[in-house]
Coordinates of C-alpha atoms in Angstrom, one line a residue:
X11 CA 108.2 101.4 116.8
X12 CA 105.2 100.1 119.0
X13 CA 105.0 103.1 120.9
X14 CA 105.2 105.2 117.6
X15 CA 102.0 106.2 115.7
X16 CA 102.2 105.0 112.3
X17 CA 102.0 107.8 109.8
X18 CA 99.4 107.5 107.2
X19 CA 101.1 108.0 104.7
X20 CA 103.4 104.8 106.1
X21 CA 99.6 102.8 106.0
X22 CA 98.8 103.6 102.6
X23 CA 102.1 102.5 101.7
X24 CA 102.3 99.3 103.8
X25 CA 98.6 98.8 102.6
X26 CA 99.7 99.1 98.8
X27 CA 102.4 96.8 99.0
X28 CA 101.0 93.9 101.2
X29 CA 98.1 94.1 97.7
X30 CA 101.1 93.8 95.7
X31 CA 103.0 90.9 97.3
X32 CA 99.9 89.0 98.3
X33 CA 98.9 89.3 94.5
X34 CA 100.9 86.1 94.3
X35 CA 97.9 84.2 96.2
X36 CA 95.1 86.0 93.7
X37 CA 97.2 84.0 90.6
X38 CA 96.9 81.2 92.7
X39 CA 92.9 81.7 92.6
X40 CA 92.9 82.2 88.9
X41 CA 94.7 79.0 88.3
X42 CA 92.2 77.0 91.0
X43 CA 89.2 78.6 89.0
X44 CA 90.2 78.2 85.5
X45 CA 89.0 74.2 85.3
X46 CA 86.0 74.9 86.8
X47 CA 85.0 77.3 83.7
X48 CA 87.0 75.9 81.0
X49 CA 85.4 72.1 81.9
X50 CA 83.0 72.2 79.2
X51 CA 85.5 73.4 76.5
X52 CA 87.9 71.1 77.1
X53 CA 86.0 68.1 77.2
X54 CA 83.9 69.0 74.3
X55 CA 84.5 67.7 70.4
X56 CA 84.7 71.7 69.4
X57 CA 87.3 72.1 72.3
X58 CA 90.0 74.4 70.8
X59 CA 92.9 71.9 71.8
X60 CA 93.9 69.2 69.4
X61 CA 91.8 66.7 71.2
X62 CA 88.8 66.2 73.7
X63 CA 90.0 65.9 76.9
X64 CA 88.7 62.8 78.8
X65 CA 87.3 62.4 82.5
X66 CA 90.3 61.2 83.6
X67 CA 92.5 64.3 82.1
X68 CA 90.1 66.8 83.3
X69 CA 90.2 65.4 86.9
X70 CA 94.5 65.5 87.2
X71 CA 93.9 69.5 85.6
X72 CA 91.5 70.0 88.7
X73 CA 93.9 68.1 91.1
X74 CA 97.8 68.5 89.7
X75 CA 98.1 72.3 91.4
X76 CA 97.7 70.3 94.7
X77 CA 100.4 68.4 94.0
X78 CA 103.3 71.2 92.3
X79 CA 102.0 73.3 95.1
X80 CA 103.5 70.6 97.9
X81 CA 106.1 70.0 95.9
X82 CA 107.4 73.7 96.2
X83 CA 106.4 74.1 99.8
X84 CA 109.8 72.7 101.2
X85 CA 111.7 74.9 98.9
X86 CA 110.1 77.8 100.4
X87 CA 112.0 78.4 103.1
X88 CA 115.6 77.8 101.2
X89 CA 114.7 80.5 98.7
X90 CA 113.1 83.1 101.7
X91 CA 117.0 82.6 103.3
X92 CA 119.0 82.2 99.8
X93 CA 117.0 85.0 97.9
X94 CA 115.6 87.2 99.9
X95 CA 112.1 87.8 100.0
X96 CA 111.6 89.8 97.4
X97 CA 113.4 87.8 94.9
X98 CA 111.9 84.9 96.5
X99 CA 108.3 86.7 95.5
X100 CA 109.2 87.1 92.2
X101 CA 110.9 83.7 91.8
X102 CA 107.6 82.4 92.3
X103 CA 105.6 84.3 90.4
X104 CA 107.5 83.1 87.3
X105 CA 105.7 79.4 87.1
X106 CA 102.4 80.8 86.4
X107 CA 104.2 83.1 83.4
X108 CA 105.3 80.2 82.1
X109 CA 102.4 78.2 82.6
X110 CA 99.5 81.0 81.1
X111 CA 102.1 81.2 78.1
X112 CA 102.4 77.6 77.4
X113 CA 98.6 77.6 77.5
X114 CA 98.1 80.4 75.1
X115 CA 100.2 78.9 73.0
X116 CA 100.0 75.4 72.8
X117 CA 96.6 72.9 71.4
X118 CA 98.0 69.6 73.1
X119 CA 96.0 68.0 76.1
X120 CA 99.8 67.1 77.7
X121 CA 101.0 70.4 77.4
X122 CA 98.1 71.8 79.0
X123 CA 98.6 69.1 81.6
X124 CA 101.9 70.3 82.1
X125 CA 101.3 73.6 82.6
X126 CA 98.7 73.5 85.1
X127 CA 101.2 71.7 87.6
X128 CA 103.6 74.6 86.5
X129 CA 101.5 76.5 88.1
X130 CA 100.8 74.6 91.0
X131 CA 105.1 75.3 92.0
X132 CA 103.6 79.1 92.5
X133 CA 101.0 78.2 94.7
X134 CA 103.6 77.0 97.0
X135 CA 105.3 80.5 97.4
X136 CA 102.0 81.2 99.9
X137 CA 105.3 81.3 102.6
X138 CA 106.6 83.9 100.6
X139 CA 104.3 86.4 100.8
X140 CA 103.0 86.1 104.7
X141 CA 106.7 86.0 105.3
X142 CA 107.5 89.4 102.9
X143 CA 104.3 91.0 104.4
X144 CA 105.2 90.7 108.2
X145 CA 108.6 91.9 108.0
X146 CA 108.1 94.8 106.1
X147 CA 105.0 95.9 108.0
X148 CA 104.1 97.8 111.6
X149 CA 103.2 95.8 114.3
X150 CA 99.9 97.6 114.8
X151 CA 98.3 96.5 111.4
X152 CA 100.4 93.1 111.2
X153 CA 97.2 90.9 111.3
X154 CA 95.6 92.8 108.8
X155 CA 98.0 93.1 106.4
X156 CA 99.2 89.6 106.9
X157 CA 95.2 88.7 106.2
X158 CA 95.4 89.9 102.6
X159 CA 97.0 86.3 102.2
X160 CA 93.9 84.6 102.8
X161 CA 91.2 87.2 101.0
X162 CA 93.0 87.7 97.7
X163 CA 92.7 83.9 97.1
X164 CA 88.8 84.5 97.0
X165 CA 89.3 87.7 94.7
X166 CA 91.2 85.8 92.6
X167 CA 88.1 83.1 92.4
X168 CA 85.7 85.7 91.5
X169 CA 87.7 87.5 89.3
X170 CA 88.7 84.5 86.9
X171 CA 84.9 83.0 87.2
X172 CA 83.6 86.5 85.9
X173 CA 86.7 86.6 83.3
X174 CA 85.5 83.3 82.3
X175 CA 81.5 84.0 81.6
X176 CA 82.5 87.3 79.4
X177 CA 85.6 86.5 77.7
X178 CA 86.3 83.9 74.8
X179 CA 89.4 80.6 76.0
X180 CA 92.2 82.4 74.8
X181 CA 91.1 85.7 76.1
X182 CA 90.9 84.7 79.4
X183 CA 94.3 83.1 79.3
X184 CA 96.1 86.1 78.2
X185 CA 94.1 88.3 80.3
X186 CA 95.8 85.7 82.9
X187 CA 99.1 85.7 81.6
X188 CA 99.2 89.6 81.6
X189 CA 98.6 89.9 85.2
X190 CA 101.3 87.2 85.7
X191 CA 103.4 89.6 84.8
X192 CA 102.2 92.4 85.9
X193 CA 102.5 91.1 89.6
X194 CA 106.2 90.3 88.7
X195 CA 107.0 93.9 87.6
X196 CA 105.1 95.8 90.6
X197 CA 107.6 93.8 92.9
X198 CA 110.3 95.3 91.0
X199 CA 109.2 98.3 92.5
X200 CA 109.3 97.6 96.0
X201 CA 112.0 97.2 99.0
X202 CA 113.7 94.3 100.1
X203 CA 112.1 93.3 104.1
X204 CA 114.7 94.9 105.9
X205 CA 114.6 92.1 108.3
X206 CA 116.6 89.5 105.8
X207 CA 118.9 93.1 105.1
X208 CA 120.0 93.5 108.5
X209 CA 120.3 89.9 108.8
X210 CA 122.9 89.8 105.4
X211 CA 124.5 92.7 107.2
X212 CA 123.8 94.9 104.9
X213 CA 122.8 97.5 107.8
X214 CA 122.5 100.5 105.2
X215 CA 120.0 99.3 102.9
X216 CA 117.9 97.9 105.6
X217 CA 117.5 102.2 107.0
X218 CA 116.4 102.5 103.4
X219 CA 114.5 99.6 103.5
X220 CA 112.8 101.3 106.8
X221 CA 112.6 104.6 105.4
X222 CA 110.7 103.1 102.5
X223 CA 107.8 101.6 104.4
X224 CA 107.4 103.6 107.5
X225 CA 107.9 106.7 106.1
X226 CA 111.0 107.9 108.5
X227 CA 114.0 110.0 108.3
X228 CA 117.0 107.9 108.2
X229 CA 119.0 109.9 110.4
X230 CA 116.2 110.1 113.0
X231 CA 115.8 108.8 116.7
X232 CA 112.5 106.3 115.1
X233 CA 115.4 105.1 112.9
X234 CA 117.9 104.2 115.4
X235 CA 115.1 102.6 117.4
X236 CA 113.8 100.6 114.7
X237 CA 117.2 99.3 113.9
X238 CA 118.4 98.5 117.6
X239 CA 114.9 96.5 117.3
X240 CA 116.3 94.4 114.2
X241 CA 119.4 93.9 115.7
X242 CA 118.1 92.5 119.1
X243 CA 115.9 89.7 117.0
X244 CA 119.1 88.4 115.1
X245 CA 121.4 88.5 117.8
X246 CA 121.7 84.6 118.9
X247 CA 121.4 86.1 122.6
X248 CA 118.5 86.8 122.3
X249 CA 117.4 83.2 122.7
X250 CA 119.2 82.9 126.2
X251 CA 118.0 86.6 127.5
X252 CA 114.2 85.1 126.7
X253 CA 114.7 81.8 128.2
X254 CA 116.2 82.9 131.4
X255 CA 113.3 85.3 131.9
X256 CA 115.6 88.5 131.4
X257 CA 112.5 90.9 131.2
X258 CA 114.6 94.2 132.9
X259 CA 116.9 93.9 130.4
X260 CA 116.7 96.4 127.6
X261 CA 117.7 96.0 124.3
X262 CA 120.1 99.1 124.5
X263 CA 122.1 96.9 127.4
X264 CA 121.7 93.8 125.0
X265 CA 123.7 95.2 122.3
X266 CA 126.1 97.1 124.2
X267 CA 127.0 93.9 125.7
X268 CA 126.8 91.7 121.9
X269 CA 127.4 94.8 119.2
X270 CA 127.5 92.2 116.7
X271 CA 124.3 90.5 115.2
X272 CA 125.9 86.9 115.0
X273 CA 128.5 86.1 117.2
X274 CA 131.7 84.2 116.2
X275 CA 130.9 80.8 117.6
X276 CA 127.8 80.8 116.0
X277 CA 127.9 81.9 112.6
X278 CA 127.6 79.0 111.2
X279 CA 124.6 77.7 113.5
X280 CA 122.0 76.2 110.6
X281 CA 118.1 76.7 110.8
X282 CA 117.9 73.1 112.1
X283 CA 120.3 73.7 115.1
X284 CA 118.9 77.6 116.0
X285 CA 115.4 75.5 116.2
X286 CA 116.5 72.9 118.2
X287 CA 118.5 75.5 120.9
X288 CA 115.3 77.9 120.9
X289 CA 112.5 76.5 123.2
X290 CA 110.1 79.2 122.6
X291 CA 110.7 78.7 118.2
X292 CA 109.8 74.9 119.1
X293 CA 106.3 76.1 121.2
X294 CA 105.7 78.0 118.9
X295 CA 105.7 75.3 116.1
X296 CA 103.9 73.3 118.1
X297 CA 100.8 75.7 118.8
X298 CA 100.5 76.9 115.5
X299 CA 101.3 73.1 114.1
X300 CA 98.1 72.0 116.6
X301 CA 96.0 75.2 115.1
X302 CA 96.2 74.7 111.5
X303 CA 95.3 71.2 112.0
X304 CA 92.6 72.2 114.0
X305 CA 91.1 74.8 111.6
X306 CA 91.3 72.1 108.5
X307 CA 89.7 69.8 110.6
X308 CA 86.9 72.0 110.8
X309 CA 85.5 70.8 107.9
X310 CA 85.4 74.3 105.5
X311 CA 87.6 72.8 102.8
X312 CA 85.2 69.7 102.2
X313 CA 82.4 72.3 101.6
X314 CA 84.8 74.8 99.5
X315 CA 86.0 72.1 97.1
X316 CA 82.4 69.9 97.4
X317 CA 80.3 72.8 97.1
X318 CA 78.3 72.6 94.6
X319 CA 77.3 68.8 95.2
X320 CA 76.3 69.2 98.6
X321 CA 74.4 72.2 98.0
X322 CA 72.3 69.8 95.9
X323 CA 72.0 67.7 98.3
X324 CA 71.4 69.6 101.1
X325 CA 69.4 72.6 98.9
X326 CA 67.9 70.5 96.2
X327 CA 65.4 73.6 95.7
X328 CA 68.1 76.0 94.4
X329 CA 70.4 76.2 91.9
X330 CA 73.8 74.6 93.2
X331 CA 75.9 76.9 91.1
X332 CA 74.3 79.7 91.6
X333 CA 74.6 78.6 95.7
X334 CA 78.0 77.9 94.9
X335 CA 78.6 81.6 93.5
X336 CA 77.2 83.0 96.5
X337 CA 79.3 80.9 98.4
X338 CA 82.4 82.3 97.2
X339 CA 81.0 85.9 97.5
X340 CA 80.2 85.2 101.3
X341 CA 84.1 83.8 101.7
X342 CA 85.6 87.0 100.4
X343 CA 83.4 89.5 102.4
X344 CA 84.2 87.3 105.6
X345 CA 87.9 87.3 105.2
X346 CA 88.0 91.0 104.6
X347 CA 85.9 91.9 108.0
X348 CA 88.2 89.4 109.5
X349 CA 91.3 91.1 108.4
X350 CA 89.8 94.2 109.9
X351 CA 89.1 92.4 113.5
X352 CA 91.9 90.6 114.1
X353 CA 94.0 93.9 114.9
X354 CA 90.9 95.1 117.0
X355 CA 89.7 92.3 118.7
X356 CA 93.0 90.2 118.6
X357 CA 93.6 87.0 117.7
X358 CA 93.0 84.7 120.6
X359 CA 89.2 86.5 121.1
X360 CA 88.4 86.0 117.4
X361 CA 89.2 82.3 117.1
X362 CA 87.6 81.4 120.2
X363 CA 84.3 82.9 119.7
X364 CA 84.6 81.7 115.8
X365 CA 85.1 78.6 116.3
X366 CA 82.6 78.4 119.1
X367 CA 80.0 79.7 116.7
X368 CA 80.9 77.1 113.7
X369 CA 80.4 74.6 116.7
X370 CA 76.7 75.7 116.8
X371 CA 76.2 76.1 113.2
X372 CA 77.7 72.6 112.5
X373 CA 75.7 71.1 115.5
X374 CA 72.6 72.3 113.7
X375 CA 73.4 71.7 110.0
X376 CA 74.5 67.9 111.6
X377 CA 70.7 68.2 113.1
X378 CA 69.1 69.0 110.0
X379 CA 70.6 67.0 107.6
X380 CA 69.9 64.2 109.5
X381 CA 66.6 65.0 110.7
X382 CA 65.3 67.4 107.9
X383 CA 62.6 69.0 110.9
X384 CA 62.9 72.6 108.8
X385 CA 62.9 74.1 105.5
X386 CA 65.4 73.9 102.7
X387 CA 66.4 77.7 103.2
X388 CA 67.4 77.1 107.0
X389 CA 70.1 74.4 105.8
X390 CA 71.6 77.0 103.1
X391 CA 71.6 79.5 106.0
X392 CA 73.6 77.2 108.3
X393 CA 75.9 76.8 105.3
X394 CA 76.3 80.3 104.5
X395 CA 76.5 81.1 108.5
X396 CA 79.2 78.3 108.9
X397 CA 81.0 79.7 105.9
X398 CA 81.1 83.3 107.4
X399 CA 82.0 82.3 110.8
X400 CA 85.0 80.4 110.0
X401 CA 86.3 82.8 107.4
X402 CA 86.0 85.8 109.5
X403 CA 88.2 84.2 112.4
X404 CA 89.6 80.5 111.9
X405 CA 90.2 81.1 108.3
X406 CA 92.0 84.0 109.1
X407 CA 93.7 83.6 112.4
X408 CA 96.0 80.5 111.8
X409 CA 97.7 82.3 109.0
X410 CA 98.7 85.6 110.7
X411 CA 100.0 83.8 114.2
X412 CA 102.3 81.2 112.0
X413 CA 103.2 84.3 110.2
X414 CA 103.8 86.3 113.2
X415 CA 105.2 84.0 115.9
X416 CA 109.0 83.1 114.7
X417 CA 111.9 84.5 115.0
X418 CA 113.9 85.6 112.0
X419 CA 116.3 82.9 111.8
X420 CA 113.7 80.4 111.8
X421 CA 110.7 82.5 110.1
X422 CA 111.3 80.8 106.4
X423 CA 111.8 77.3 108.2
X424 CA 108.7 77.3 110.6
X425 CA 106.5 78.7 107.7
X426 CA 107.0 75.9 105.4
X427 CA 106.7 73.4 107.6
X428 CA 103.5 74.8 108.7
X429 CA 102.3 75.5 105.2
X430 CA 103.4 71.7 103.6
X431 CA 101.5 70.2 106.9
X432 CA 98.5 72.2 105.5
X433 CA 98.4 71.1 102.1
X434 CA 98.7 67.0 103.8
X435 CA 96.2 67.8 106.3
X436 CA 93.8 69.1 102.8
X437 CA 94.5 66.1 101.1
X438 CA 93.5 64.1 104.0
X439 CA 90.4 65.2 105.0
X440 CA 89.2 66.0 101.7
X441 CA 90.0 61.6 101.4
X442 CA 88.4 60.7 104.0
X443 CA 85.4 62.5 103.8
X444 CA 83.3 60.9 100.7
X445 CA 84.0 57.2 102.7
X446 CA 83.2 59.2 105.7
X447 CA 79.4 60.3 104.5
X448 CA 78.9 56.8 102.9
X449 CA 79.6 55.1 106.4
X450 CA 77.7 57.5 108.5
X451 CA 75.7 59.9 106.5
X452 CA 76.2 63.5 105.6
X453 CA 74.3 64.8 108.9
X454 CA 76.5 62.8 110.8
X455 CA 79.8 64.2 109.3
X456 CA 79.0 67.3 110.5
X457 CA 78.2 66.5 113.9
X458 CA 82.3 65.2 113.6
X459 CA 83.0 68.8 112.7
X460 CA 80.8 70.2 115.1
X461 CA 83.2 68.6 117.9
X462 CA 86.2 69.8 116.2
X463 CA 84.8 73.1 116.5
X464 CA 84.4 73.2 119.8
X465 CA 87.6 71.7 120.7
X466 CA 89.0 74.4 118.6
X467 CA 87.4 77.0 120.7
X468 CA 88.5 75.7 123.7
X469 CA 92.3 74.8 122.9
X470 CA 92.5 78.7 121.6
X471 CA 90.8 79.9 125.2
X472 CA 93.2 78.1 127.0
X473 CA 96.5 77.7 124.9
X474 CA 96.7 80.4 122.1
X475 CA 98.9 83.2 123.3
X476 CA 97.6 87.0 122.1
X477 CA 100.0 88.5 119.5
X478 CA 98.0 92.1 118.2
X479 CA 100.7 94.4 118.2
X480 CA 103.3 92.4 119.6
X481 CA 106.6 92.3 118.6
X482 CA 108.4 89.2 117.9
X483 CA 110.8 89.2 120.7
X484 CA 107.8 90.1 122.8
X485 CA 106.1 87.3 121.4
X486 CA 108.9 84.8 122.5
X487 CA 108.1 85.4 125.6
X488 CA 104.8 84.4 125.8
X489 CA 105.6 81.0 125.0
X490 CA 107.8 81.0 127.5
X491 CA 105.6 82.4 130.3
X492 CA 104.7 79.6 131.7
X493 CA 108.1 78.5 132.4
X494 CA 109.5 81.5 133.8
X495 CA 105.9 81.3 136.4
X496 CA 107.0 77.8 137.5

């Protein structure tokens, strides 16, 4: 349906339900919050568990959703082929039921322990939803959609921090728990992706499935378009057809020739094997492997999770949780006017000229902090101006192309592997960085990210194909372009 003009009513719809199923990220933001507000309690003598938490405690509450969340990444892409992805959604919305209601309930320090790394096995479903999201969307408004992933997490933030400075411990934790649920039984109410239907052959509920999200007759000529669409992405030819370059041939011809989505000799052809057969699933690993590395290497997670100590360090003039509010405030409004420009300006021009702007701001923030030649405000500006930069485009842009750039029989498989690389990559730099300033300085660090900014922006230019409105068999192509030119 590229050449199709999406109804409205189909982009309200589509609109509603990527809120829904990206919902799962916003309880991943109440559960990253809830320490930060809750430290106090918990570590004073009039805490309402049995026992003051000490240091020690406190810190593996801050850090065990890190660790459930990696845990959970590699099952990802089993439940997204074994479930389906709606199930899948719901399947991983259940840990942070479980883990609000053992908090509301329970006064023990190991519980509570417990619980929060509950939690932390639904913050690796993040697969889930970018996966749920693109299939069940139009190509036209797949970047923005797919987007909600990354802003929710920063709604999620603000909501729990302003949750936590109105409402009493075990108000906030049932306020929590409610929404838990709530996201659980709005999924109820929404379609399977028809993509995983038409793959389990069940062709009849994935023209429902259609007809659900893009507003369509089933009996109309969209429809049988649409599904002749499906049917070319699962058919196992489609791997040769792209590889040999076969660009004339149109996917009415395709399926006259191969009727059958799977053929015989390779029905039972697992993940691993349709990877290793599909050069364009392996390039496509690769960029978006090299990307995400890129982007994390940035430097924005050191300054989301080491906020508020550098701000006093860099802005010892202002409040560093007040700078720290604003901080969050300027993440959310970036990653929603990203989510609008990446289906406008596309994703290859939005990453490059990001990243080539965090390069500048870096370069200068490196500058000052090491030379301290201006005031305190123009180092909370570079801050806020890196922050904005990289959340409107290399926050952004990573997520949608890994979303984007598989094919169906490899889609669950590629995005875990992407998404458990990200979590490493996290814990890495966010290791090496505190030995990192001590050994060189703080200005100095950023002059590191500065580079990495730069080389970003070039390595996009030159090697990130464009994807805006593209679909997924068009997008194989791309990555194999340059081998068909040779």
């Amino acid at each position: 349906m590229e050449s199709e003009k999406l109804k409205k009513s189909a982009l309200c719809l589509q609109f509603l339900a990527a809120l829904i199923i990206s919902n799962l990220i916003c309880l991943t933001g109440f559960t990253f919050a809830w320490p930060s507000y809750t430290y106090a309690i918990l570590k004073s003598n009039e805490t309402v568990l049995e026992s003051p938490m000490t240091i020690g405690e406190l810190s593996t509450v801050g850090s065990l959703p890190n660790i459930g969340a990696l845990l959970a990444t590699p099952f990802c892409g089993y439940a997204l082929d074994q479930f389906g992805r709606k199930y899948a959604a719901m399947l991983f919305g259940l840990p942070y039921v479980v883990a609000w209601g053992i908090i509301a309930v329970t006064k023990s320090v190991y519980l509570v322990i417990f619980a929060v790394g509950i939690a932390g096995l639904g913050a690796g479903g993040q697969v889930v939803t970018s996966v749920y999201i693109a299939e069940m969307c139009h190509d036209s408004i797949r970047g923005g959609l797919i987007s909600s992933t990354v802003y929710v997490f920063f709604i999620g933030l603000l909501i729990s921090y302003s949750l936590g400075g109105y409402l009493s411990y075990h108000h906030v934790v049932y306020v929590h728990l409610a929404q838990s649920i709530l996201y659980i039984v709005l999924l109820a109410f929404l379609k399977e992706s028809p993509v995983f239907l038409m793959k389990r052959g069940k062709e009849k509920e994935a023209v429902e499935a259609i007809s659900f999200y893009h507003r369509i007759e089933i009996d109309s000529k969209e429809m049988e378009v649409e599904i002749r669409k499906l049917k070319l992405q699962l058919d196992p030819k489609i791997i040769k057809m792209l590889e040999s370059g076969g660009e004339d041939a149109s996917a009415e011809e395709l399926l006259e020739k191969s009727p059958s989505t799977i053929e015989k000799e390779e029905e039972h052809v697992s993940v691993w094997q349709f990877l290793k057969r599909s050069e364009s699933s392996r390039k496509a690993l690769t960029t978006v492997l090299i990307l995400m590395s890129l982007s994390i290497l940035m430097g924005s997670i050191v300054l989301q999770v080491y906020a508020e100590p550098l701000f006093k360090e860099a802005v010892p003039t202002m409040d560093s949780n007040t700078c720290s509010i604003i901080l969050a405030l300027v993440y959310l409004v970036a990653c929603v006017i990203g989510a609008i420009l990446v289906d406008k300006l596309g994703r290859k021009s939005l990453m490059t000229v990001t990243c080539a702007i965090c390069g500048v701001m870096t370069a200068l923030l490196g500058s000052q902090l090491h030379l301290h030649y201006a005031p305190h405000w123009f180092t909370a500006f570079l801050l806020y101006g890196f922050s904005f930069a990289f959340n409107v485009g290399s926050g952004v842009v990573p997520y949608v192309v890994t979303a984007e750039v598989f094919l169906p029989e490899v889609r669950g498989l590629g995005n875990s592997c992407v998404l458990g690389f990200t979590w490493i990559s996290n814990f890495v730099i966010l290791i090496i960085f505190t030995p990192l300033v001590e050994a060189v300085g703080l200005g100095m660090s950023f002059y590191f990210f500065s580079v990495i900014c730069f080389l970003t922006a070039v390595y996009s230019h030159f090697y990130l194909p464009e994807t805006k409105g593209l679909s997924v068999d068009a997008i194989q192509k791309l990555f194999l372009k340059e081998k068909r030119t040779n």
